[in-house]
């Protein structure tokens, strides 16, 4: 996968996004005075080293801090490559990145071509953790981290770069694909999405974890879809609708609609908490 990237895009002054073709993943670097804060670390050490190497192209060879938007392996398995730099994340990301969190098994199952690379990955969860919000300062910049509720996981955070219109939303929003509900909380997700929407205006640059950079329109559209999915699940739960009819009415494509509804039903039945 070496070199399978597009160049960095400077989306605001000193805020760069690089799209890696692997998982169409966006990595963000906030740069000042030769230092960088890096958001998310990809799936393997080789992929993380590729980030380090690519940082030279934007004049920021030194990494001052790392942020994990959440504890999924593709956002955090490169963490160790950046040590001893502090790694920030939500306090519940630590459990997701513990052996019991199952991320290693999931990665091995998802990525059969990367068995050797995954074998060398040691779980290295964030060491600078918080429950609701935190501010990271480095060089002359301040970056605000906020957990606005459960959604894609129980530990998603959004990253706002002070003095810029950039909002990094992790996998709470995905562009060009149905968001992943496998670890999600579909009943909480609409309120979390609405809280993020309130942080955005017409000038906001929204960087999703995967897919194209977008604006407030992406947040508005997907917030509506989360609400529609939850409402359909409530109707099934109330006996007003069967699952197949709900799939047909889902905002998601038929092949992707079952998991969001089933996950919402599991939550309604009290099986997720
Ligand atoms: Zn994820």
PDB file of C-alpha atoms and ligand atoms in Angstrom, residues 25 40 69-75 96 103 152-153 156 170-172 174 180 183 209-210, ligand 1:
ATOM      1  CA  UNK A  25      -9.307   7.144   5.395  1.00  0.00           C
ATOM      2  CA  UNK A  40      -5.740   9.020  14.036  1.00  0.00           C
ATOM      3  CA  UNK A  69     -11.146   9.900  17.408  1.00  0.00           C
ATOM      4  CA  UNK A  70     -12.252   6.509  18.827  1.00  0.00           C
ATOM      5  CA  UNK A  71     -10.879   3.085  19.623  1.00  0.00           C
ATOM      6  CA  UNK A  72     -11.419   1.226  16.338  1.00  0.00           C
ATOM      7  CA  UNK A  73      -8.265  -0.426  15.069  1.00  0.00           C
ATOM      8  CA  UNK A  74      -7.994   1.640  11.895  1.00  0.00           C
ATOM      9  CA  UNK A  75      -7.822   4.807  14.013  1.00  0.00           C
ATOM     10  CA  UNK A  96     -11.961  -0.752  23.401  1.00  0.00           C
ATOM     11  CA  UNK A 103     -10.063  -4.962  18.070  1.00  0.00           C
ATOM     12  CA  UNK A 152     -20.646   5.081  16.180  1.00  0.00           C
ATOM     13  CA  UNK A 153     -19.085   3.739  19.406  1.00  0.00           C
ATOM     14  CA  UNK A 156     -16.318   8.958  19.767  1.00  0.00           C
ATOM     15  CA  UNK A 170     -14.250  10.677  13.148  1.00  0.00           C
ATOM     16  CA  UNK A 171     -16.616   7.923  12.083  1.00  0.00           C
ATOM     17  CA  UNK A 172     -19.711   9.594  13.540  1.00  0.00           C
ATOM     18  CA  UNK A 174     -18.877   8.901   6.834  1.00  0.00           C
ATOM     19  CA  UNK A 180     -20.753   1.481  10.605  1.00  0.00           C
ATOM     20  CA  UNK A 183     -20.436  -1.147  17.693  1.00  0.00           C
ATOM     21  CA  UNK A 209     -13.113   9.549   9.195  1.00  0.00           C
ATOM     22  CA  UNK A 210     -13.600   8.112   5.727  1.00  0.00           C
TER      23      UNK A 210
HETATM   24 ZN1  LIG B   1     -14.796   3.431  13.457  1.00  0.00          ZN
END
